[in-house]
C-alpha angles and dihedrals in degrees: 000000000000092000097072095073090047092050091048091050092049093049094046091052095041117114116250117273114260115260095019100103095257095283105081120091133181116266122220098180101080135035114195116238114249123232114337095003094248113145112250123231118238123192109232124201107176091187128181138318111006091350095100090049093050096044090044090055090050090051090053092050092049090050092048090050092048086235112188095241139103126195129238099201123206127189103229124158133184094244092064116108093232143356106269113251091235089062093051090048091050093050092048092047096045096036088211130083131177106203128184121207117294119209113250116221115234118226128335095099092272117149116226119243088235089061092044090055092048093051097040093049096035092238096171098163139038117212120198121184114209120191140146117258112228111249095018111108114226138173092249126045130211095021112168113149140133119223115207118198124183110232110188108048137059114008090359096056097078092229095140134128140168109253095189127348107298096011116098124184122205114197122219 
């Protein structure tokens, strides 16, 4: 609820869009509905720690934008033995999932739910778009990059074991 004044302030101070005669500005109050206008389902896993705060903020932004989505929320936590099959089915059906952080168990040979999701859904890469927001001052200008991180090999594969007490080997 506190984000609306910040968004209004950013939009009002944003420079005009190029090629629009100096008067047009971006709008953040409405997101057009794609295709037939039917709201799209999104699987929501609030998760652990700050996950519920972050996903809650995203829900508020989507509501403020009148985004054509609705959330199917699932209570999943990092200390569970496995991701419930209903959650996997929802993600496959919806093809979109908003997931907060899930706690990762330490030791004991337990696989994290994050890794289970990556393997089950074959999520081999993580793509992160990084770009400046017009009207928001930052240390670096003209940033517009995509960071690609491989998710299923090396340190992210979970192929680790303790060779002797205090010595852990991670296979690549």
